[in-house]
PDB file of C-alpha atoms and ligand atoms in Angstrom:
ATOM      1  CA  MET Y  90      -3.915  26.191   4.235  1.00 83.00           C
ATOM      2  CA  ARG Y  91      -0.248  26.905   3.592  1.00 85.00           C
ATOM      3  CA  ASP Y  92       2.286  28.137   6.139  1.00 87.00           C
ATOM      4  CA  SER Y  93       4.460  30.908   4.690  1.00 88.00           C
ATOM      5  CA  ASN Y  94       7.394  29.889   6.920  1.00 94.00           C
ATOM      6  CA  CYS Y  95       7.293  26.213   5.955  1.00 98.00           C
ATOM      7  CA  ILE Y  96       9.823  24.865   3.457  1.00 98.00           C
ATOM      8  CA  PHE Y  97       7.642  21.883   2.492  1.00 98.00           C
ATOM      9  CA  CYS Y  98       4.706  24.248   1.796  1.00 98.00           C
ATOM     10  CA  LYS Y  99       7.003  26.152  -0.563  1.00 97.00           C
ATOM     11  CA  ILE Y 100       8.240  22.951  -2.211  1.00 98.00           C
ATOM     12  CA  SER Y 101       4.816  21.305  -2.510  1.00 98.00           C
ATOM     13  CA  GLY Y 102       3.395  24.561  -3.913  1.00 97.00           C
ATOM     14  CA  GLY Y 103       6.178  24.774  -6.511  1.00 96.00           C
ATOM     15  CA  GLU Y 104       7.615  28.010  -5.083  1.00 96.00           C
ATOM     16  CA  ILE Y 105      10.942  26.260  -4.429  1.00 97.00           C
ATOM     17  CA  PRO Y 106      12.081  23.850  -7.168  1.00 97.00           C
ATOM     18  CA  SER Y 107      12.401  20.175  -6.333  1.00 98.00           C
ATOM     19  CA  LYS Y 108      13.046  16.885  -8.054  1.00 98.00           C
ATOM     20  CA  THR Y 109       9.371  15.987  -8.387  1.00 98.00           C
ATOM     21  CA  ILE Y 110       8.543  12.409  -9.404  1.00 98.00           C
ATOM     22  CA  TYR Y 111       4.754  12.682  -9.081  1.00 98.00           C
ATOM     23  CA  GLU Y 112       2.179  15.420  -8.603  1.00 98.00           C
ATOM     24  CA  ASP Y 113      -1.585  15.645  -8.362  1.00 98.00           C
ATOM     25  CA  GLU Y 114      -4.038  18.134  -6.813  1.00 98.00           C
ATOM     26  CA  GLU Y 115      -3.421  16.885  -3.298  1.00 98.00           C
ATOM     27  CA  PHE Y 116       0.227  15.766  -3.188  1.00 98.00           C
ATOM     28  CA  ARG Y 117       3.707  16.336  -4.564  1.00 98.00           C
ATOM     29  CA  VAL Y 118       6.277  13.540  -4.302  1.00 98.00           C
ATOM     30  CA  ILE Y 119       9.919  14.651  -4.320  1.00 98.00           C
ATOM     31  CA  LEU Y 120      13.354  13.128  -3.987  1.00 98.00           C
ATOM     32  CA  ASP Y 121      14.838  13.628  -0.508  1.00 98.00           C
ATOM     33  CA  ILE Y 122      17.746  16.088  -0.566  1.00 98.00           C
ATOM     34  CA  SER Y 123      19.796  13.938   1.802  1.00 97.00           C
ATOM     35  CA  PRO Y 124      18.696  10.416   0.903  1.00 97.00           C
ATOM     36  CA  ALA Y 125      19.152   7.282   2.980  1.00 96.00           C
ATOM     37  CA  THR Y 126      19.448   5.328  -0.284  1.00 96.00           C
ATOM     38  CA  LYS Y 127      19.189   5.974  -4.029  1.00 97.00           C
ATOM     39  CA  GLY Y 128      15.590   6.898  -4.787  1.00 98.00           C
ATOM     40  CA  HIS Y 129      14.546   7.979  -1.256  1.00 98.00           C
ATOM     41  CA  ALA Y 130      11.348   9.961  -1.863  1.00 98.00           C
ATOM     42  CA  LEU Y 131       8.945  12.014   0.248  1.00 98.00           C
ATOM     43  CA  ILE Y 132       5.179  12.273  -0.168  1.00 98.00           C
ATOM     44  CA  LEU Y 133       4.136  15.836   0.716  1.00 98.00           C
ATOM     45  CA  PRO Y 134       0.524  16.954   0.999  1.00 98.00           C
ATOM     46  CA  LYS Y 135       0.020  20.386  -0.570  1.00 98.00           C
ATOM     47  CA  GLU Y 136      -1.936  21.539   2.481  1.00 98.00           C
ATOM     48  CA  HIS Y 137       0.048  22.252   5.625  1.00 98.00           C
ATOM     49  CA  TYR Y 138      -0.447  19.705   8.397  1.00 98.00           C
ATOM     50  CA  ALA Y 139       2.358  19.600  10.939  1.00 98.00           C
ATOM     51  CA  ASN Y 140       1.900  15.876  11.549  1.00 98.00           C
ATOM     52  CA  ILE Y 141      -0.521  12.956  11.343  1.00 98.00           C
ATOM     53  CA  TYR Y 142      -2.519  14.236  14.316  1.00 98.00           C
ATOM     54  CA  GLU Y 143      -3.501  17.377  12.372  1.00 97.00           C
ATOM     55  CA  MET Y 144      -4.213  15.630   9.104  1.00 98.00           C
ATOM     56  CA  PRO Y 145      -7.777  14.675   8.124  1.00 98.00           C
ATOM     57  CA  GLU Y 146      -8.400  10.917   7.954  1.00 98.00           C
ATOM     58  CA  GLU Y 147      -9.324  11.170   4.289  1.00 98.00           C
ATOM     59  CA  THR Y 148      -5.981  12.762   3.387  1.00 98.00           C
ATOM     60  CA  ALA Y 149      -4.112  10.180   5.464  1.00 98.00           C
ATOM     61  CA  GLY Y 150      -5.935   7.476   3.521  1.00 98.00           C
ATOM     62  CA  HIS Y 151      -5.065   9.052   0.178  1.00 98.00           C
ATOM     63  CA  ALA Y 152      -1.394   9.323   1.241  1.00 98.00           C
ATOM     64  CA  MET Y 153      -1.309   5.591   1.984  1.00 98.00           C
ATOM     65  CA  ILE Y 154      -2.975   4.699  -1.325  1.00 98.00           C
ATOM     66  CA  LEU Y 155      -0.375   6.838  -3.109  1.00 98.00           C
ATOM     67  CA  ALA Y 156       2.425   5.160  -1.111  1.00 98.00           C
ATOM     68  CA  LYS Y 157       1.149   1.769  -2.267  1.00 98.00           C
ATOM     69  CA  LYS Y 158       1.208   2.865  -5.949  1.00 98.00           C
ATOM     70  CA  LEU Y 159       4.645   4.448  -5.650  1.00 98.00           C
ATOM     71  CA  ALA Y 160       6.090   1.433  -3.852  1.00 98.00           C
ATOM     72  CA  LYS Y 161       5.248  -0.683  -6.889  1.00 98.00           C
ATOM     73  CA  HIS Y 162       6.484   1.906  -9.383  1.00 98.00           C
ATOM     74  CA  MET Y 163       9.746   2.609  -7.521  1.00 98.00           C
ATOM     75  CA  THR Y 164      10.526  -1.063  -6.979  1.00 98.00           C
ATOM     76  CA  GLU Y 165      10.076  -1.781 -10.681  1.00 98.00           C
ATOM     77  CA  ALA Y 166      11.943   1.319 -11.870  1.00 98.00           C
ATOM     78  CA  LEU Y 167      14.849   1.014  -9.439  1.00 98.00           C
ATOM     79  CA  GLN Y 168      14.972  -2.773  -9.264  1.00 97.00           C
ATOM     80  CA  CYS Y 169      15.419  -2.411  -5.503  1.00 98.00           C
ATOM     81  CA  ASP Y 170      15.198  -5.428  -3.208  1.00 97.00           C
ATOM     82  CA  GLY Y 171      12.747  -3.932  -0.705  1.00 97.00           C
ATOM     83  CA  LEU Y 172      11.292  -0.638   0.458  1.00 97.00           C
ATOM     84  CA  ASN Y 173      10.668   0.987   3.846  1.00 97.00           C
ATOM     85  CA  ILE Y 174       7.694   3.284   4.388  1.00 97.00           C
ATOM     86  CA  MET Y 175       8.051   5.485   7.440  1.00 97.00           C
ATOM     87  CA  GLN Y 176       6.589   8.642   8.847  1.00 98.00           C
ATOM     88  CA  ASN Y 177       7.765  10.551  11.924  1.00 97.00           C
ATOM     89  CA  ASN Y 178       5.524  12.590  14.224  1.00 98.00           C
ATOM     90  CA  GLY Y 179       7.103  14.885  16.798  1.00 98.00           C
ATOM     91  CA  GLU Y 180      10.679  15.626  17.719  1.00 98.00           C
ATOM     92  CA  ALA Y 181      10.811  12.626  20.042  1.00 97.00           C
ATOM     93  CA  ALA Y 182      10.043  10.425  17.033  1.00 96.00           C
ATOM     94  CA  GLY Y 183      12.760  12.012  14.891  1.00 95.00           C
ATOM     95  CA  GLN Y 184      10.660  14.528  12.959  1.00 98.00           C
ATOM     96  CA  THR Y 185      12.787  17.462  11.792  1.00 98.00           C
ATOM     97  CA  VAL Y 186      10.504  19.142   9.234  1.00 98.00           C
ATOM     98  CA  PHE Y 187       7.132  19.937  10.748  1.00 98.00           C
ATOM     99  CA  HIS Y 188       5.001  19.512   7.629  1.00 98.00           C
ATOM    100  CA  TYR Y 189       3.627  15.969   7.359  1.00 98.00           C
ATOM    101  CA  HIS Y 190       5.641  13.766   5.005  1.00 98.00           C
ATOM    102  CA  MET Y 191       5.904  10.070   4.329  1.00 98.00           C
ATOM    103  CA  HIS Y 192       9.313   8.559   3.555  1.00 98.00           C
ATOM    104  CA  LEU Y 193       9.597   5.953   0.797  1.00 98.00           C
ATOM    105  CA  ILE Y 194      13.035   4.402   1.141  1.00 97.00           C
ATOM    106  CA  PRO Y 195      14.114   1.862  -1.486  1.00 97.00           C
ATOM    107  CA  ARG Y 196      16.292  -0.827   0.018  1.00 97.00           C
ATOM    108  CA  TYR Y 197      19.089  -2.746  -1.640  1.00 97.00           C
ATOM    109  CA  GLU Y 198      20.918  -5.809  -0.396  1.00 95.00           C
ATOM    110  CA  GLN Y 199      23.885  -4.474   1.569  1.00 90.00           C
ATOM    111  CA  ASP Y 200      22.986  -0.810   1.140  1.00 94.00           C
ATOM    112  CA  GLY Y 201      24.897  -0.053   4.322  1.00 92.00           C
ATOM    113  CA  ASN Y 202      21.839   0.652   6.467  1.00 92.00           C
ATOM    114  CA  ALA Y 203      20.507  -1.574   9.218  1.00 88.00           C
ATOM    115  CA  ASP Y 204      18.117  -4.240   7.866  1.00 85.00           C
ATOM    116  CA  LYS Y 205      15.226  -2.723   9.746  1.00 80.00           C
ATOM    117  CA  LEU Y 206      14.405   0.273  11.881  1.00 77.00           C
ATOM    118  CA  CYS Y 207      16.350  -0.090  15.094  1.00 83.00           C
ATOM    119  CA  TRP Y 208      15.057   0.060  18.596  1.00 87.00           C
ATOM    120  CA  ASN Y 209      16.013  -1.435  21.910  1.00 92.00           C
ATOM    121  CA  HIS Y 210      13.736  -4.181  23.161  1.00 93.00           C
ATOM    122  CA  LEU Y 211      12.142  -3.563  26.543  1.00 95.00           C
ATOM    123  CA  GLU Y 212      11.512  -6.360  28.953  1.00 96.00           C
ATOM    124  CA  LEU Y 213       8.107  -5.681  30.490  1.00 97.00           C
ATOM    125  CA  SER Y 214       6.455  -7.543  33.314  1.00 97.00           C
ATOM    126  CA  GLN Y 215       3.023  -9.154  32.792  1.00 98.00           C
ATOM    127  CA  GLU Y 216       1.549  -6.343  34.932  1.00 97.00           C
ATOM    128  CA  GLU Y 217       3.117  -3.640  32.775  1.00 97.00           C
ATOM    129  CA  LEU Y 218       1.929  -5.363  29.611  1.00 97.00           C
ATOM    130  CA  GLU Y 219      -1.570  -5.693  31.066  1.00 97.00           C
ATOM    131  CA  GLU Y 220      -1.645  -1.989  32.006  1.00 97.00           C
ATOM    132  CA  ILE Y 221      -0.690  -0.982  28.468  1.00 96.00           C
ATOM    133  CA  HIS Y 222      -3.182  -3.419  27.009  1.00 97.00           C
ATOM    134  CA  GLN Y 223      -5.930  -1.797  29.094  1.00 97.00           C
ATOM    135  CA  LYS Y 224      -4.901   1.719  28.085  1.00 97.00           C
ATOM    136  CA  LEU Y 225      -4.768   0.939  24.374  1.00 97.00           C
ATOM    137  CA  SER Y 226      -7.777  -1.298  23.859  1.00 97.00           C
ATOM    138  CA  LEU Y 227     -10.401   0.594  21.838  1.00 97.00           C
TER     139      LEU Y 227
HETATM  140  P1  AMP O 488      11.990  13.851   9.124  1.00 62.55           P
HETATM  141  O1  AMP O 488      13.193  13.608   9.954  1.00 62.55           O
HETATM  142  O2  AMP O 488      11.039  12.693   9.083  1.00 62.55           O
HETATM  143  O3  AMP O 488      11.303  15.158   9.485  1.00 62.55           O
HETATM  144  O4  AMP O 488      12.522  13.973   7.635  1.00 62.55           O
HETATM  145  C1  AMP O 488      12.858  15.164   7.001  1.00 62.55           C
HETATM  146  C2  AMP O 488      13.458  14.804   5.677  1.00 62.55           C
HETATM  147  O5  AMP O 488      13.375  15.909   4.814  1.00 62.55           O
HETATM  148  C3  AMP O 488      14.944  14.414   5.749  1.00 62.55           C
HETATM  149  O6  AMP O 488      15.127  13.111   5.184  1.00 62.55           O
HETATM  150  C4  AMP O 488      15.627  15.500   4.937  1.00 62.55           C
HETATM  151  O7  AMP O 488      16.739  15.019   4.222  1.00 62.55           O
HETATM  152  C5  AMP O 488      14.524  15.963   4.018  1.00 62.55           C
HETATM  153  N1  AMP O 488      14.639  17.338   3.548  1.00 62.55           N
HETATM  154  C6  AMP O 488      14.852  18.442   4.294  1.00 62.55           C
HETATM  155  N2  AMP O 488      14.876  19.544   3.513  1.00 62.55           N
HETATM  156  C7  AMP O 488      14.638  19.132   2.240  1.00 62.55           C
HETATM  157  C8  AMP O 488      14.540  19.774   0.979  1.00 62.55           C
HETATM  158  N3  AMP O 488      14.697  21.099   0.861  1.00 62.55           N
HETATM  159  N4  AMP O 488      14.300  19.025  -0.119  1.00 62.55           N
HETATM  160  C9  AMP O 488      14.157  17.680  -0.014  1.00 62.55           C
HETATM  161  N5  AMP O 488      14.228  17.005   1.149  1.00 62.55           N
HETATM  162  C10 AMP O 488      14.478  17.709   2.262  1.00 62.55           C
HETATM  163 ZN1   ZN O 489       3.939  23.275   5.374  1.00 62.55          ZN
END
């Protein structure tokens, strides 16, 4: 299903033009309009899923397989030194467009960004760690 108010539905469906670098029945891959680095691309499913929670497992799997192929292609074509793959779910995680998308960010030595995604490191007690371990163990 598409969402008529969603910009990424319009882009993935071809209604709004984009710099497309790959397309198949399930996905369109476009250049980000406000890139972190040269070559920053976004994998967009053509169906509307707001985030990873809404997306079927099969589609999530296909997105990751496509990311793997594009990582190789982009690294060869751009001669970049590395590549970040990231995907934000929910406002608290930095998501601003609520149609699932995966970021492919080529990285270059001294490209002006931090070497890795930044977060503060928490110092947790053994009890806190144990509580989280219990909650998360499947
Ligand atoms: P996120 O913060 O993970 O939701 O990322 C949204 C990304 O979409 C940002 O990197 C934006 O620069 C990018 N973006 C927003 N609108 C467009 C657009 N019309 N075409 C291409 N990229 C876009
Ligand atoms: Zn959408």
